Amino acid sequence: MGEGRLPPMTADQELKLILEPEAFTGDIFSIVNHPVIQEVYRFRHRIARAIREFLDEEGFIEFDPIMLGPVTDPGTRGALEFRVPYYGREYRLMRSGILYKQLLAAAMDEGKIYFFYPNLRHEPIDASKTGRHLVEFVQVDLEVRDADHFQVMEIAERMLKHVIDEMRRYEDRLRTIWEFFGSEREGLPDARLPLKRMTHKEAVKLLMKHAEDGEVIKELEKKFDVKRPQDRLSFTAEIPWEWEWYLSKINDQPFFVHDYPRGARGFYDREYPDKPGILMDFDLLAPEGHGELSSGAAREYEVSKVFARMRETNENPELYRWYLKFLRDHGRPTAGFGIGMERLVKYICDLPSVHLARPAPKVPGVHSP
Ligand code: AMP
Ligand code: MG
């Protein structure tokens, strides 16, 4: 812990400095210099170490992320891409490494690869209020050859358990963070395997039942500033933010939601060959309202199907030439997931926001250092 170098502020002032997005345009040194924030950064380091240990043990090979390319994956939920000039063309900064990781998993002898992948996403401004979105963040992004989504769900839950078990060794230090941010936690909640699994349909059904409770609706309207959240639940769309938060809050263990409807995800999530409209994919959610930690899927690897899906979502297939060629000549089943480091740090440290999980955070819409 840093000692003796704190700015002379009251606890209230410090908390304000840390929590209000405008504060990030302010004194970045004071934030990084704060002993509790420094402990959060140490947890990020410890979590990254635990993940690398786990993946190394499982036979994964780590790659350095590829940052520039002619195309990045299509963002969901409205995140735009950053474009940069590139020798007379326009290249993109990666919104995720999904396309490259499929190729590497298919090509490498080990068939198991991962990155610590910095992602850049021009998130919509209203994402600044979720406490879960940054413009710049890191995913631990992995892919496995000849696997399906259920097989990588098992890897995801074992990895999460490993991280939690390792972090429990530092529970005293976690406690100082929890106390500072007013967490109600008594200890680090265990992950009891196998984690609960529910389909998207089951999750929406459950939420529709809870939506009959007027108190729940009032709570969501107030907390998320939405009108009639009950009308936003649908079997054919993504679970809206406020309901995802609610689903996460009513669980006391991490859990999976799988089999999302086709409209909800990108062309790379494979459709069940025998269940049209349903994708072989999943989210891993944290309890206590922390929400989504990870998304994963079995990949669509048949070039004709990918091409059709691109047409459906108005992607420009020209940009994807190298990827389509790879699928045509070498495409084979892979599955994988990406787990957000800032989300994981937020969950382990029980932070009010991912804004606290890295220095100089880029909060959507805020012009900060
Ligand atoms: P996605 O493929 O969009 O689901 O992203 C994979 C994972 O990255 C998510 O499950 C989150 O943990 C994390 N993630 C996605 N978008 C953001 C963001 N804007 N800020 C922080 N973490 C994010
Ligand atoms: Mg996701």
Short mmCIF file of C-alpha atoms and ligand atoms in Angstrom, two decimals:
data_model
loop_
_atom_site.label_atom_id
_atom_site.label_comp_id
_atom_site.label_asym_id
_atom_site.label_seq_id
_atom_site.Cartn_x
_atom_site.Cartn_y
_atom_site.Cartn_z
CA MET A 1 0.00 0.00 0.00
CA GLY A 2 1.21 3.51 -0.77
CA GLU A 3 1.78 5.52 2.40
CA GLY A 4 2.03 9.16 3.31
CA ARG A 5 1.47 10.47 -0.20
CA LEU A 6 -2.28 11.00 -0.10
CA PRO A 7 -3.68 14.36 -1.11
CA PRO A 8 -5.26 16.12 1.91
CA MET A 9 -8.89 15.28 1.17
CA THR A 10 -11.80 13.92 3.15
CA ALA A 11 -13.04 10.42 2.34
CA ASP A 12 -16.15 11.96 0.74
CA GLN A 13 -14.05 14.14 -1.52
CA GLU A 14 -11.89 11.20 -2.53
CA LEU A 15 -14.87 9.06 -3.35
CA LYS A 16 -16.39 11.84 -5.46
CA LEU A 17 -13.13 12.28 -7.31
CA ILE A 18 -13.05 8.59 -8.10
CA LEU A 19 -16.69 7.97 -8.91
CA GLU A 20 -17.76 10.93 -11.02
CA PRO A 21 -16.81 10.57 -14.68
CA GLU A 22 -15.80 14.25 -14.93
CA ALA A 23 -13.18 13.48 -12.33
CA PHE A 24 -11.23 11.52 -14.93
CA THR A 25 -10.34 14.71 -16.73
CA GLY A 26 -8.89 15.88 -13.44
CA ASP A 27 -5.97 14.75 -11.39
CA ILE A 28 -5.06 11.34 -12.72
CA PHE A 29 -1.97 11.19 -10.46
CA SER A 30 -4.08 11.47 -7.30
CA ILE A 31 -6.28 8.62 -8.45
CA VAL A 32 -3.41 6.28 -9.29
CA ASN A 33 -1.64 7.36 -6.11
CA HIS A 34 -4.57 6.38 -3.92
CA PRO A 35 -3.78 3.34 -1.73
CA VAL A 36 -7.14 1.63 -2.32
CA ILE A 37 -6.95 2.16 -6.07
CA GLN A 38 -3.43 0.77 -6.04
CA GLU A 39 -4.72 -2.33 -4.30
CA VAL A 40 -7.35 -2.70 -7.06
CA TYR A 41 -4.56 -2.54 -9.66
CA ARG A 42 -2.65 -5.22 -7.72
CA PHE A 43 -5.72 -7.44 -7.89
CA ARG A 44 -5.84 -6.96 -11.62
CA HIS A 45 -2.23 -8.16 -11.73
CA ARG A 46 -3.00 -11.16 -9.50
CA ILE A 47 -6.07 -12.11 -11.53
CA ALA A 48 -4.11 -11.93 -14.80
CA ARG A 49 -1.42 -14.14 -13.26
CA ALA A 50 -4.00 -16.71 -12.09
CA ILE A 51 -5.57 -16.80 -15.58
CA ARG A 52 -2.21 -17.32 -17.28
CA GLU A 53 -1.35 -20.10 -14.81
CA PHE A 54 -4.64 -21.82 -15.53
CA LEU A 55 -4.43 -21.56 -19.32
CA ASP A 56 -0.79 -22.63 -19.35
CA GLU A 57 -1.71 -25.72 -17.34
CA GLU A 58 -4.50 -26.46 -19.87
CA GLY A 59 -2.06 -26.34 -22.79
CA PHE A 60 -3.04 -22.98 -24.31
CA ILE A 61 -0.56 -20.86 -26.29
CA GLU A 62 -0.61 -17.08 -25.75
CA PHE A 63 -0.40 -14.67 -28.69
CA ASP A 64 0.14 -10.94 -28.81
CA PRO A 65 -2.94 -9.13 -30.04
CA ILE A 66 -3.19 -7.91 -33.61
CA MET A 67 -4.32 -4.31 -33.36
CA LEU A 68 -4.81 -3.19 -36.98
CA GLY A 69 -6.68 -4.82 -39.83
CA PRO A 70 -8.81 -4.17 -42.90
CA VAL A 71 -11.85 -5.21 -40.90
CA THR A 72 -12.85 -5.76 -37.30
CA ASP A 73 -15.78 -7.84 -36.10
CA PRO A 74 -19.24 -6.25 -36.31
CA GLY A 75 -19.97 -4.70 -32.91
CA THR A 76 -23.23 -5.50 -31.20
CA ARG A 77 -25.29 -3.09 -29.09
CA GLY A 78 -24.19 -0.13 -31.20
CA ALA A 79 -20.43 0.13 -30.57
CA LEU A 80 -18.79 1.80 -33.58
CA GLU A 81 -15.25 1.21 -34.81
CA PHE A 82 -12.17 3.45 -34.87
CA ARG A 83 -10.69 3.94 -38.32
CA VAL A 84 -7.15 4.99 -39.14
CA PRO A 85 -5.36 5.84 -42.40
CA TYR A 86 -3.21 2.99 -43.62
CA TYR A 87 -1.06 3.51 -46.75
CA GLY A 88 -3.83 4.99 -48.79
CA ARG A 89 -6.51 2.76 -47.27
CA GLU A 90 -8.63 2.85 -44.19
CA TYR A 91 -7.83 0.26 -41.52
CA ARG A 92 -9.65 -0.51 -38.28
CA LEU A 93 -8.52 -0.78 -34.69
CA MET A 94 -9.77 -4.07 -33.31
CA ARG A 95 -13.08 -4.14 -31.54
CA SER A 96 -12.20 -7.74 -30.72
CA GLY A 97 -9.81 -10.41 -31.94
CA ILE A 98 -12.50 -12.91 -32.88
CA LEU A 99 -11.57 -13.35 -36.55
CA TYR A 100 -7.86 -13.84 -35.86
CA LYS A 101 -8.41 -16.22 -32.99
CA GLN A 102 -10.51 -18.57 -35.11
CA LEU A 103 -7.71 -18.73 -37.65
CA LEU A 104 -5.02 -19.31 -35.03
CA ALA A 105 -6.97 -22.06 -33.24
CA ALA A 106 -7.63 -23.78 -36.57
CA ALA A 107 -4.00 -23.49 -37.71
CA MET A 108 -1.92 -24.11 -34.58
CA ASP A 109 -0.93 -27.69 -33.71
CA GLU A 110 -2.03 -27.16 -30.10
CA GLY A 111 -5.51 -26.09 -31.22
CA LYS A 112 -5.86 -23.92 -28.08
CA ILE A 113 -4.88 -20.28 -28.12
CA TYR A 114 -5.50 -17.08 -26.17
CA PHE A 115 -4.77 -13.38 -26.05
CA PHE A 116 -4.93 -10.61 -23.49
CA TYR A 117 -6.60 -8.48 -26.13
CA PRO A 118 -7.02 -4.70 -25.80
CA ASN A 119 -10.29 -3.80 -27.50
CA LEU A 120 -11.31 -0.35 -28.71
CA ARG A 121 -15.03 0.26 -29.07
CA HIS A 122 -16.70 3.56 -29.68
CA GLU A 123 -19.53 2.75 -27.25
CA PRO A 124 -22.68 4.90 -27.30
CA ILE A 125 -22.67 7.71 -24.73
CA ASP A 126 -25.48 6.17 -22.68
CA ALA A 127 -23.09 3.28 -21.92
CA SER A 128 -21.17 5.68 -19.66
CA LYS A 129 -23.87 5.20 -17.04
CA THR A 130 -23.88 1.40 -16.89
CA GLY A 131 -20.69 1.19 -14.83
CA ARG A 132 -19.78 -1.75 -17.10
CA HIS A 133 -18.58 -0.12 -20.32
CA LEU A 134 -15.31 1.45 -21.29
CA VAL A 135 -14.09 2.50 -24.71
CA GLU A 136 -10.73 0.83 -24.07
CA PHE A 137 -10.70 -2.48 -22.20
CA VAL A 138 -9.02 -5.88 -22.22
CA GLN A 139 -10.55 -9.26 -22.92
CA VAL A 140 -8.94 -12.57 -22.15
CA ASP A 141 -9.93 -14.03 -25.47
CA LEU A 142 -9.52 -17.74 -26.13
CA GLU A 143 -10.43 -20.27 -28.79
CA VAL A 144 -10.35 -24.07 -28.98
CA ARG A 145 -10.38 -26.22 -32.12
CA ASP A 146 -12.98 -28.97 -32.57
CA ALA A 147 -14.91 -27.85 -29.50
CA ASP A 148 -18.47 -26.61 -29.10
CA HIS A 149 -19.92 -23.99 -26.76
CA PHE A 150 -20.71 -26.50 -24.01
CA GLN A 151 -17.08 -27.62 -23.90
CA VAL A 152 -15.74 -24.09 -23.57
CA MET A 153 -18.36 -23.28 -20.92
CA GLU A 154 -16.64 -25.92 -18.83
CA ILE A 155 -13.29 -24.19 -19.38
CA ALA A 156 -14.84 -20.83 -18.48
CA GLU A 157 -16.28 -22.06 -15.20
CA ARG A 158 -13.10 -23.85 -14.18
CA MET A 159 -11.06 -20.74 -15.02
CA LEU A 160 -13.37 -18.53 -12.97
CA LYS A 161 -13.20 -20.95 -10.06
CA HIS A 162 -9.41 -20.99 -10.24
CA VAL A 163 -9.32 -17.17 -10.14
CA ILE A 164 -11.72 -17.03 -7.18
CA ASP A 165 -9.82 -19.71 -5.26
CA GLU A 166 -6.53 -17.89 -5.84
CA MET A 167 -7.95 -14.50 -4.85
CA ARG A 168 -9.37 -15.92 -1.64
CA ARG A 169 -5.75 -16.12 -0.46
CA TYR A 170 -5.77 -12.31 -0.41
CA GLU A 171 -9.14 -11.90 1.27
CA ASP A 172 -7.80 -9.49 3.92
CA ARG A 173 -6.64 -7.15 1.19
CA LEU A 174 -9.94 -7.49 -0.63
CA ARG A 175 -11.66 -6.48 2.58
CA THR A 176 -9.94 -3.06 2.59
CA ILE A 177 -11.31 -2.46 -0.92
CA TRP A 178 -14.80 -3.67 -0.01
CA GLU A 179 -14.90 -1.47 3.08
CA PHE A 180 -13.81 1.60 1.15
CA PHE A 181 -16.54 1.19 -1.45
CA GLY A 182 -19.24 0.22 1.02
CA SER A 183 -19.60 -3.40 -0.16
CA GLU A 184 -21.91 -5.63 1.84
CA ARG A 185 -19.75 -8.70 1.27
CA GLU A 186 -18.60 -10.80 4.18
CA GLY A 187 -16.23 -12.85 2.07
CA LEU A 188 -15.44 -13.76 -1.52
CA PRO A 189 -18.41 -15.83 -2.78
CA ASP A 190 -17.41 -19.32 -3.91
CA ALA A 191 -18.09 -20.68 -7.40
CA ARG A 192 -19.68 -24.10 -6.91
CA LEU A 193 -19.26 -26.18 -10.05
CA PRO A 194 -21.02 -26.98 -12.23
CA LEU A 195 -22.48 -23.47 -12.39
CA LYS A 196 -26.18 -23.10 -13.07
CA ARG A 197 -27.11 -23.11 -16.78
CA MET A 198 -30.33 -21.71 -18.24
CA THR A 199 -31.34 -21.08 -21.81
CA HIS A 200 -32.16 -17.57 -23.01
CA LYS A 201 -35.77 -18.69 -23.27
CA GLU A 202 -35.82 -19.91 -19.66
CA ALA A 203 -34.17 -16.66 -18.50
CA VAL A 204 -36.73 -14.50 -20.33
CA LYS A 205 -39.61 -16.62 -18.98
CA LEU A 206 -38.30 -16.18 -15.44
CA LEU A 207 -37.91 -12.43 -15.93
CA MET A 208 -41.42 -12.15 -17.37
CA LYS A 209 -42.70 -13.69 -14.17
CA HIS A 210 -40.77 -11.18 -12.06
CA ALA A 211 -42.04 -8.39 -14.34
CA GLU A 212 -45.53 -9.01 -12.92
CA ASP A 213 -44.28 -7.52 -9.64
CA GLY A 214 -44.95 -3.76 -9.62
CA GLU A 215 -42.14 -3.12 -7.13
CA VAL A 216 -39.59 -4.69 -9.48
CA ILE A 217 -40.80 -2.52 -12.37
CA LYS A 218 -40.60 0.61 -10.21
CA GLU A 219 -37.06 -0.27 -9.12
CA LEU A 220 -35.90 -0.80 -12.73
CA GLU A 221 -37.61 2.36 -14.01
CA LYS A 222 -35.89 4.41 -11.34
CA LYS A 223 -32.45 2.82 -11.46
CA PHE A 224 -32.15 2.69 -15.25
CA ASP A 225 -34.37 5.59 -16.25
CA VAL A 226 -36.45 3.38 -18.61
CA LYS A 227 -40.19 3.34 -19.19
CA ARG A 228 -42.16 0.10 -19.00
CA PRO A 229 -39.17 -2.27 -18.87
CA GLN A 230 -41.66 -5.16 -18.99
CA ASP A 231 -42.27 -4.33 -22.68
CA ARG A 232 -38.58 -4.67 -23.45
CA LEU A 233 -38.40 -8.39 -22.69
CA SER A 234 -38.42 -10.59 -25.77
CA PHE A 235 -37.69 -14.19 -26.73
CA THR A 236 -36.09 -13.03 -29.98
CA ALA A 237 -33.72 -10.32 -28.74
CA GLU A 238 -30.83 -9.65 -26.38
CA ILE A 239 -31.75 -9.35 -22.68
CA PRO A 240 -31.91 -5.56 -22.02
CA TRP A 241 -29.35 -4.07 -19.60
CA GLU A 242 -31.80 -3.46 -16.78
CA TRP A 243 -33.08 -7.02 -16.86
CA GLU A 244 -29.61 -8.49 -17.11
CA TRP A 245 -28.76 -6.53 -13.98
CA TYR A 246 -31.88 -7.87 -12.29
CA LEU A 247 -31.17 -11.48 -13.29
CA SER A 248 -27.65 -11.10 -11.96
CA LYS A 249 -28.92 -9.56 -8.72
CA ILE A 250 -31.31 -12.41 -7.89
CA ASN A 251 -28.50 -14.98 -8.21
CA ASP A 252 -25.87 -15.55 -5.53
CA GLN A 253 -23.54 -17.62 -7.73
CA PRO A 254 -22.11 -17.00 -11.20
CA PHE A 255 -24.30 -18.66 -13.86
CA PHE A 256 -24.66 -19.23 -17.59
CA VAL A 257 -27.35 -18.13 -20.03
CA HIS A 258 -27.03 -20.00 -23.33
CA ASP A 259 -28.79 -20.42 -26.69
CA TYR A 260 -29.42 -16.79 -27.59
CA PRO A 261 -31.73 -15.97 -30.52
CA ARG A 262 -30.08 -15.24 -33.86
CA GLY A 263 -30.87 -11.51 -33.98
CA ALA A 264 -28.92 -10.92 -30.79
CA ARG A 265 -25.38 -11.80 -31.92
CA GLY A 266 -22.83 -11.52 -34.73
CA PHE A 267 -22.47 -13.82 -37.75
CA TYR A 268 -19.71 -15.81 -36.06
CA ASP A 269 -21.99 -17.42 -33.45
CA ARG A 270 -23.07 -20.71 -35.02
CA GLU A 271 -26.74 -21.54 -35.42
CA TYR A 272 -27.79 -25.02 -34.23
CA PRO A 273 -28.13 -27.01 -37.46
CA ASP A 274 -31.35 -28.57 -36.09
CA LYS A 275 -32.72 -25.47 -34.28
CA PRO A 276 -33.02 -22.61 -36.76
CA GLY A 277 -32.91 -19.19 -35.14
CA ILE A 278 -31.09 -20.38 -32.02
CA LEU A 279 -27.37 -19.85 -31.57
CA MET A 280 -24.81 -22.18 -30.01
CA ASP A 281 -23.58 -19.48 -27.65
CA PHE A 282 -23.59 -18.30 -24.05
CA ASP A 283 -22.93 -15.53 -21.57
CA LEU A 284 -21.36 -16.08 -18.18
CA LEU A 285 -22.92 -13.73 -15.64
CA ALA A 286 -21.69 -12.73 -12.22
CA PRO A 287 -24.13 -12.55 -9.30
CA GLU A 288 -24.92 -9.49 -7.11
CA GLY A 289 -25.87 -7.27 -10.05
CA HIS A 290 -22.40 -7.31 -11.63
CA GLY A 291 -23.88 -8.80 -14.80
CA GLU A 292 -22.10 -10.15 -17.87
CA LEU A 293 -18.51 -11.27 -17.40
CA SER A 294 -18.05 -13.19 -20.61
CA SER A 295 -19.61 -14.10 -23.95
CA GLY A 296 -18.71 -17.16 -25.98
CA ALA A 297 -19.90 -19.45 -28.75
CA ALA A 298 -19.28 -22.25 -31.16
CA ARG A 299 -18.29 -20.51 -34.40
CA GLU A 300 -20.04 -20.53 -37.71
CA TYR A 301 -17.27 -21.96 -39.90
CA GLU A 302 -19.09 -22.90 -43.13
CA VAL A 303 -18.31 -20.13 -45.56
CA SER A 304 -21.70 -20.19 -47.30
CA LYS A 305 -23.54 -19.78 -44.00
CA VAL A 306 -21.26 -16.98 -42.85
CA PHE A 307 -21.78 -15.24 -46.18
CA ALA A 308 -25.57 -15.51 -45.84
CA ARG A 309 -25.46 -14.15 -42.28
CA MET A 310 -23.28 -11.22 -43.41
CA ARG A 311 -25.87 -10.36 -46.04
CA GLU A 312 -28.61 -10.56 -43.42
CA THR A 313 -26.87 -8.05 -41.14
CA ASN A 314 -25.67 -5.76 -43.95
CA GLU A 315 -21.98 -6.42 -43.49
CA ASN A 316 -19.74 -5.68 -46.45
CA PRO A 317 -18.26 -9.11 -47.36
CA GLU A 318 -15.57 -7.40 -49.50
CA LEU A 319 -13.85 -6.24 -46.32
CA TYR A 320 -13.77 -9.78 -45.00
CA ARG A 321 -11.97 -11.27 -47.98
CA TRP A 322 -9.09 -12.81 -46.02
CA TYR A 323 -11.47 -14.27 -43.45
CA LEU A 324 -13.88 -15.75 -46.00
CA LYS A 325 -10.93 -17.26 -47.89
CA PHE A 326 -9.63 -18.80 -44.66
CA LEU A 327 -13.06 -20.32 -43.94
CA ARG A 328 -13.44 -21.63 -47.47
CA ASP A 329 -10.03 -23.32 -47.51
CA HIS A 330 -9.40 -24.23 -43.86
CA GLY A 331 -12.60 -23.58 -41.92
CA ARG A 332 -13.34 -26.09 -39.17
CA PRO A 333 -15.23 -26.10 -35.89
CA THR A 334 -13.84 -23.94 -33.10
CA ALA A 335 -15.41 -22.46 -30.01
CA GLY A 336 -14.25 -19.85 -27.56
CA PHE A 337 -15.08 -16.95 -25.30
CA GLY A 338 -13.84 -13.57 -24.16
CA ILE A 339 -13.90 -12.50 -20.55
CA GLY A 340 -13.48 -8.81 -19.74
CA MET A 341 -10.61 -8.10 -17.33
CA GLU A 342 -12.21 -4.91 -16.01
CA ARG A 343 -15.51 -6.74 -15.42
CA LEU A 344 -13.69 -9.52 -13.60
CA VAL A 345 -11.77 -7.03 -11.43
CA LYS A 346 -15.03 -5.20 -10.70
CA TYR A 347 -16.64 -8.47 -9.62
CA ILE A 348 -13.76 -9.75 -7.47
CA CYS A 349 -13.21 -6.33 -5.83
CA ASP A 350 -16.96 -5.56 -5.74
CA LEU A 351 -16.36 -2.13 -7.28
CA PRO A 352 -19.20 0.23 -8.15
CA SER A 353 -17.83 0.67 -11.68
CA VAL A 354 -15.31 -0.68 -14.24
CA HIS A 355 -14.03 2.90 -14.42
CA LEU A 356 -11.99 2.07 -11.33
CA ALA A 357 -10.41 -1.08 -12.73
CA ARG A 358 -7.69 0.57 -14.85
CA PRO A 359 -5.74 3.83 -14.93
CA ALA A 360 -6.84 6.61 -17.33
CA PRO A 361 -10.13 4.85 -18.10
CA LYS A 362 -11.89 5.92 -21.27
CA VAL A 363 -15.49 6.51 -20.27
CA PRO A 364 -17.81 6.80 -23.32
CA GLY A 365 -18.26 10.45 -24.23
CA VAL A 366 -15.75 11.82 -21.68
CA HIS A 367 -12.66 13.64 -22.99
CA SER A 368 -10.19 12.36 -20.44
CA PRO A 369 -6.41 11.81 -20.38
P1 AMP B 1 -18.52 -9.23 -26.24
O1 AMP B 1 -17.95 -10.13 -27.26
O2 AMP B 1 -19.01 -7.93 -26.74
O3 AMP B 1 -19.52 -9.93 -25.38
O4 AMP B 1 -17.29 -8.87 -25.28
C1 AMP B 1 -16.66 -9.89 -24.53
C2 AMP B 1 -16.46 -9.45 -23.10
O5 AMP B 1 -15.69 -8.25 -23.06
C3 AMP B 1 -17.74 -9.11 -22.39
O6 AMP B 1 -18.35 -10.24 -21.83
C4 AMP B 1 -17.26 -8.15 -21.32
O7 AMP B 1 -16.69 -8.83 -20.23
C5 AMP B 1 -16.16 -7.40 -22.02
N1 AMP B 1 -16.65 -6.14 -22.61
C6 AMP B 1 -17.36 -5.96 -23.73
N2 AMP B 1 -17.59 -4.66 -23.99
C7 AMP B 1 -17.00 -3.98 -22.97
C8 AMP B 1 -16.86 -2.59 -22.66
N3 AMP B 1 -17.35 -1.64 -23.46
N4 AMP B 1 -16.19 -2.25 -21.53
C9 AMP B 1 -15.67 -3.20 -20.74
N5 AMP B 1 -15.75 -4.52 -20.98
C10 AMP B 1 -16.41 -4.92 -22.08
MG MG B 2 -21.31 -10.07 -24.67
#
